[in-house]
CSV table of C-alpha atoms in Angstrom, one decimal:
chain,number,residue,atom,x,y,z
A,1,UNK,CA,89.9,84.7,105.9
A,2,UNK,CA,89.8,81.4,104.1
A,3,UNK,CA,93.1,79.9,103.1
A,4,UNK,CA,94.9,76.6,102.5
A,5,UNK,CA,98.5,75.7,102.9
A,6,UNK,CA,100.5,72.9,101.3
A,7,UNK,CA,103.6,72.5,103.3
A,8,UNK,CA,105.6,70.4,100.8
A,9,UNK,CA,106.7,71.7,97.5
A,10,UNK,CA,107.5,68.2,96.3
A,11,UNK,CA,106.7,64.6,97.4
A,12,UNK,CA,108.7,61.7,96.1
A,13,UNK,CA,107.4,58.1,96.4
A,14,UNK,CA,108.2,54.8,94.8
A,15,UNK,CA,105.6,53.1,92.6
A,16,UNK,CA,103.4,50.8,94.6
A,17,UNK,CA,104.0,52.6,97.8
A,18,UNK,CA,101.3,54.6,99.6
A,19,UNK,CA,101.3,58.4,99.0
A,20,UNK,CA,100.2,61.3,101.0
A,21,UNK,CA,100.0,65.0,99.9
A,22,UNK,CA,99.4,67.3,102.8
A,23,UNK,CA,97.0,70.2,103.1
A,24,UNK,CA,95.9,72.3,106.0
A,25,UNK,CA,93.2,74.9,106.0
A,26,UNK,CA,92.0,78.0,107.8
A,27,UNK,CA,88.4,78.9,107.5
A,28,UNK,CA,85.7,80.7,109.4
A,29,UNK,CA,82.6,78.5,109.4
A,30,UNK,CA,82.2,75.2,107.6
A,31,UNK,CA,85.1,74.2,105.4
A,32,UNK,CA,84.4,73.2,101.8
A,33,UNK,CA,87.6,71.6,100.5
A,34,UNK,CA,88.7,70.3,97.2
A,35,UNK,CA,91.6,68.6,95.5
A,36,UNK,CA,92.7,69.1,91.9
A,37,UNK,CA,95.4,67.7,89.8
A,38,UNK,CA,97.3,69.4,87.0
A,39,UNK,CA,99.2,67.5,84.3
A,40,UNK,CA,101.8,69.3,82.2
A,41,UNK,CA,100.3,71.8,79.7
A,42,UNK,CA,96.8,70.9,80.9
A,43,UNK,CA,94.1,72.5,83.0
A,44,UNK,CA,93.2,71.5,86.5
A,45,UNK,CA,91.1,68.3,86.9
A,46,UNK,CA,88.8,67.8,89.8
A,47,UNK,CA,89.7,64.8,92.1
A,48,UNK,CA,87.4,65.1,95.1
A,49,UNK,CA,85.6,67.4,97.5
A,50,UNK,CA,84.6,67.5,101.2
A,51,UNK,CA,81.4,69.3,102.0
A,52,UNK,CA,80.0,67.4,104.9
A,53,UNK,CA,79.5,63.9,106.2
A,54,UNK,CA,82.1,61.1,106.2
A,55,UNK,CA,85.6,62.3,107.0
A,56,UNK,CA,87.1,59.9,104.4
A,57,UNK,CA,86.2,61.1,100.9
A,58,UNK,CA,86.8,58.9,97.8
A,59,UNK,CA,87.5,60.5,94.5
A,60,UNK,CA,88.8,59.8,91.0
A,61,UNK,CA,91.7,57.5,90.0
A,62,UNK,CA,91.8,55.8,93.3
A,63,UNK,CA,92.5,58.9,95.4
A,64,UNK,CA,90.9,59.6,98.7
A,65,UNK,CA,91.2,62.4,101.3
A,66,UNK,CA,90.9,62.4,105.0
A,67,UNK,CA,89.2,65.4,106.6
A,68,UNK,CA,90.4,66.1,110.2
A,69,UNK,CA,88.7,68.9,111.9
A,70,UNK,CA,90.8,69.0,115.0
A,71,UNK,CA,94.0,69.2,113.0
A,72,UNK,CA,92.4,71.4,110.3
A,73,UNK,CA,93.8,69.1,107.6
A,74,UNK,CA,92.6,67.6,104.4
A,75,UNK,CA,95.4,65.2,103.3
A,76,UNK,CA,95.2,63.5,99.9
A,77,UNK,CA,96.1,59.8,99.9
A,78,UNK,CA,96.4,56.8,97.6
A,79,UNK,CA,97.2,53.3,98.8
A,80,UNK,CA,99.4,52.4,95.9
A,81,UNK,CA,101.1,55.1,93.7
A,82,UNK,CA,101.5,54.8,90.0
A,83,UNK,CA,104.1,56.5,87.8
A,84,UNK,CA,101.2,58.1,85.9
A,85,UNK,CA,100.1,59.9,89.2
A,86,UNK,CA,103.2,62.2,88.8
A,87,UNK,CA,101.7,65.6,88.5
A,88,UNK,CA,101.0,68.9,90.4
A,89,UNK,CA,98.4,68.7,93.1
A,90,UNK,CA,96.4,71.6,94.4
A,91,UNK,CA,94.3,71.8,97.5
A,92,UNK,CA,91.6,74.4,97.5
A,93,UNK,CA,89.0,76.0,99.8
A,94,UNK,CA,85.7,77.6,98.7
A,95,UNK,CA,85.7,81.2,99.8
A,96,UNK,CA,82.6,82.8,101.2
A,97,UNK,CA,82.3,86.6,100.7
A,98,UNK,CA,80.0,87.7,103.4
A,99,UNK,CA,76.5,87.2,102.3
A,100,UNK,CA,77.5,86.5,98.8
A,101,UNK,CA,77.2,82.8,97.8
A,102,UNK,CA,80.1,82.8,95.4
A,103,UNK,CA,81.8,79.5,94.5
A,104,UNK,CA,85.2,80.7,93.8
A,105,UNK,CA,88.1,78.6,95.0
A,106,UNK,CA,91.3,79.7,96.8
A,107,UNK,CA,94.1,77.4,95.9
A,108,UNK,CA,97.2,76.4,97.8
A,109,UNK,CA,100.7,76.7,96.2
A,110,UNK,CA,100.6,73.2,94.9
A,111,UNK,CA,102.7,70.1,95.6
A,112,UNK,CA,104.6,68.2,92.8
A,113,UNK,CA,104.2,64.5,93.2
A,114,UNK,CA,107.0,62.4,91.7
A,115,UNK,CA,106.4,58.7,91.5
A,116,UNK,CA,109.5,56.7,90.6
A,117,UNK,CA,109.4,53.2,89.0
B,1,UNK,CA,88.1,66.6,78.1
B,2,UNK,CA,86.5,69.1,80.6
B,3,UNK,CA,84.2,70.7,78.0
B,4,UNK,CA,85.7,74.1,78.6
B,5,UNK,CA,87.3,75.6,75.5
B,6,UNK,CA,89.9,78.4,75.7
B,7,UNK,CA,91.4,80.2,72.7
B,8,UNK,CA,94.0,80.8,71.7
B,9,UNK,CA,96.3,78.2,73.3
B,10,UNK,CA,99.3,80.5,73.0
B,11,UNK,CA,99.8,84.2,72.6
B,12,UNK,CA,103.0,86.1,72.1
B,13,UNK,CA,102.8,89.9,72.2
B,14,UNK,CA,104.8,92.9,73.0
B,15,UNK,CA,104.7,95.2,76.0
B,16,UNK,CA,102.0,97.9,75.8
B,17,UNK,CA,99.8,95.8,73.7
B,18,UNK,CA,96.2,94.6,74.3
B,19,UNK,CA,94.9,91.0,73.9
B,20,UNK,CA,91.7,89.2,74.3
B,21,UNK,CA,91.3,85.7,75.7
B,22,UNK,CA,88.2,83.8,75.0
B,23,UNK,CA,86.4,81.0,77.0
B,24,UNK,CA,83.5,78.8,76.2
B,25,UNK,CA,82.1,77.2,79.3
B,26,UNK,CA,80.7,73.6,79.5
B,27,UNK,CA,77.3,73.3,78.0
B,28,UNK,CA,74.7,74.3,80.7
B,29,UNK,CA,77.2,76.0,83.0
B,30,UNK,CA,76.2,79.5,84.0
B,31,UNK,CA,79.3,80.5,86.1
B,32,UNK,CA,82.6,81.4,84.6
B,33,UNK,CA,85.8,82.0,86.5
B,34,UNK,CA,89.2,83.4,85.4
B,35,UNK,CA,92.5,82.5,87.1
B,36,UNK,CA,96.1,83.4,86.5
B,37,UNK,CA,98.8,80.9,87.1
B,38,UNK,CA,102.4,82.1,87.4
B,39,UNK,CA,105.5,80.5,89.0
B,40,UNK,CA,105.9,83.2,91.6
B,41,UNK,CA,102.2,83.9,92.4
B,42,UNK,CA,100.7,80.4,92.0
B,43,UNK,CA,97.0,80.2,91.0
B,44,UNK,CA,95.3,83.6,91.6
B,45,UNK,CA,91.6,84.2,91.2
B,46,UNK,CA,90.8,87.1,89.0
B,47,UNK,CA,87.1,87.4,88.4
B,48,UNK,CA,83.8,85.5,88.3
B,49,UNK,CA,80.7,85.9,86.2
B,50,UNK,CA,77.3,84.3,86.7
B,51,UNK,CA,74.7,84.3,83.9
B,52,UNK,CA,76.2,87.5,82.5
B,53,UNK,CA,76.7,89.4,85.8
B,54,UNK,CA,80.0,90.0,87.6
B,55,UNK,CA,79.8,88.2,91.0
B,56,UNK,CA,83.2,88.3,92.5
B,57,UNK,CA,86.5,90.0,92.0
B,58,UNK,CA,89.9,88.9,93.1
B,59,UNK,CA,93.3,90.3,92.5
B,60,UNK,CA,92.5,91.6,89.0
B,61,UNK,CA,94.5,94.6,87.8
B,62,UNK,CA,92.7,97.7,86.6
B,63,UNK,CA,94.3,97.1,83.2
B,64,UNK,CA,92.4,93.8,83.0
B,65,UNK,CA,88.7,93.5,82.3
B,66,UNK,CA,86.2,90.8,81.5
B,67,UNK,CA,82.7,90.2,80.5
B,68,UNK,CA,80.3,87.3,80.0
B,69,UNK,CA,78.0,87.5,76.9
B,70,UNK,CA,74.4,86.3,76.6
B,71,UNK,CA,75.5,83.0,75.0
B,72,UNK,CA,77.6,82.6,78.2
B,73,UNK,CA,81.0,82.7,76.6
B,74,UNK,CA,83.4,85.0,78.4
B,75,UNK,CA,86.3,87.2,77.3
B,76,UNK,CA,89.2,88.4,79.4
B,77,UNK,CA,90.8,91.6,78.1
B,78,UNK,CA,94.4,92.5,79.1
B,79,UNK,CA,95.7,95.9,78.1
B,80,UNK,CA,98.9,97.9,78.5
B,81,UNK,CA,100.7,94.6,78.9
B,82,UNK,CA,103.8,94.3,81.0
B,83,UNK,CA,106.4,91.6,81.1
B,84,UNK,CA,105.0,90.5,84.5
B,85,UNK,CA,101.7,89.7,82.9
B,86,UNK,CA,103.3,86.6,81.2
B,87,UNK,CA,101.4,83.7,82.7
B,88,UNK,CA,99.0,80.9,82.0
B,89,UNK,CA,95.4,82.1,82.1
B,90,UNK,CA,92.7,79.6,82.9
B,91,UNK,CA,89.0,79.7,82.6
B,92,UNK,CA,86.8,77.5,84.6
B,93,UNK,CA,83.0,76.9,84.6
B,94,UNK,CA,80.4,75.4,86.9
B,95,UNK,CA,76.7,75.0,86.7
B,96,UNK,CA,75.9,77.3,89.6
B,97,UNK,CA,77.7,79.5,92.2
B,98,UNK,CA,77.4,76.7,94.8
B,99,UNK,CA,79.5,73.8,95.8
B,100,UNK,CA,79.8,72.0,92.4
B,101,UNK,CA,83.3,71.6,91.2
B,102,UNK,CA,84.9,73.9,88.8
B,103,UNK,CA,85.9,72.5,85.4
B,104,UNK,CA,89.0,74.0,83.9
B,105,UNK,CA,90.0,74.7,80.3
B,106,UNK,CA,93.5,74.0,79.2
B,107,UNK,CA,94.5,77.6,79.5
B,108,UNK,CA,96.0,80.3,77.3
B,109,UNK,CA,99.7,80.8,77.7
B,110,UNK,CA,100.5,84.5,77.3
B,111,UNK,CA,104.1,85.6,76.7
B,112,UNK,CA,104.8,89.3,76.8
B,113,UNK,CA,108.1,90.3,75.2
């Protein structure tokens, strides 16, 4: 069964410092992984995805994620955090239902990122 | 703006009642997904439609039902509401069933009193 885990409920980082939000996955077959961000009272916004190819994926707002097959991880990173990056971040995996080619996503529990000035 | 429109934004109703949540997908998107977000359960997938047909079902209660209409908008019907149904309900859409990202609306916040 496909699943993702986000081991940290909250990550605190100072503005200007690099940030990492962790995600590990469990899938059978090829992993299709996504990161989304949710600001207060808003829907989720797509940041980036890994389907195949380069292990370092670049996304919106300066975010990137590193796919590591041996560690089954897909950590979200940013070289220099901004206060405006403070939000709830979700890792997700696309779930395959047997022969059905559905695109539904299974989300992790979310990690709150707090960037302090 | 994701292009996905959900109405109403807020809904307050009593236990035992029935409500309908509406979603208009992004222009051109054929697939619609419904998710429930609550503090204790996180983001739970409920159901997916593609071009009017149900394609996948998640942890959707029998009291809940959904449909996608010929104009591709979708409605989620919640009946015999319980206090535990209070949550944020999101609709998302994508062009296909494949690997394109889902685009989420801003949600409907349902409060059952």
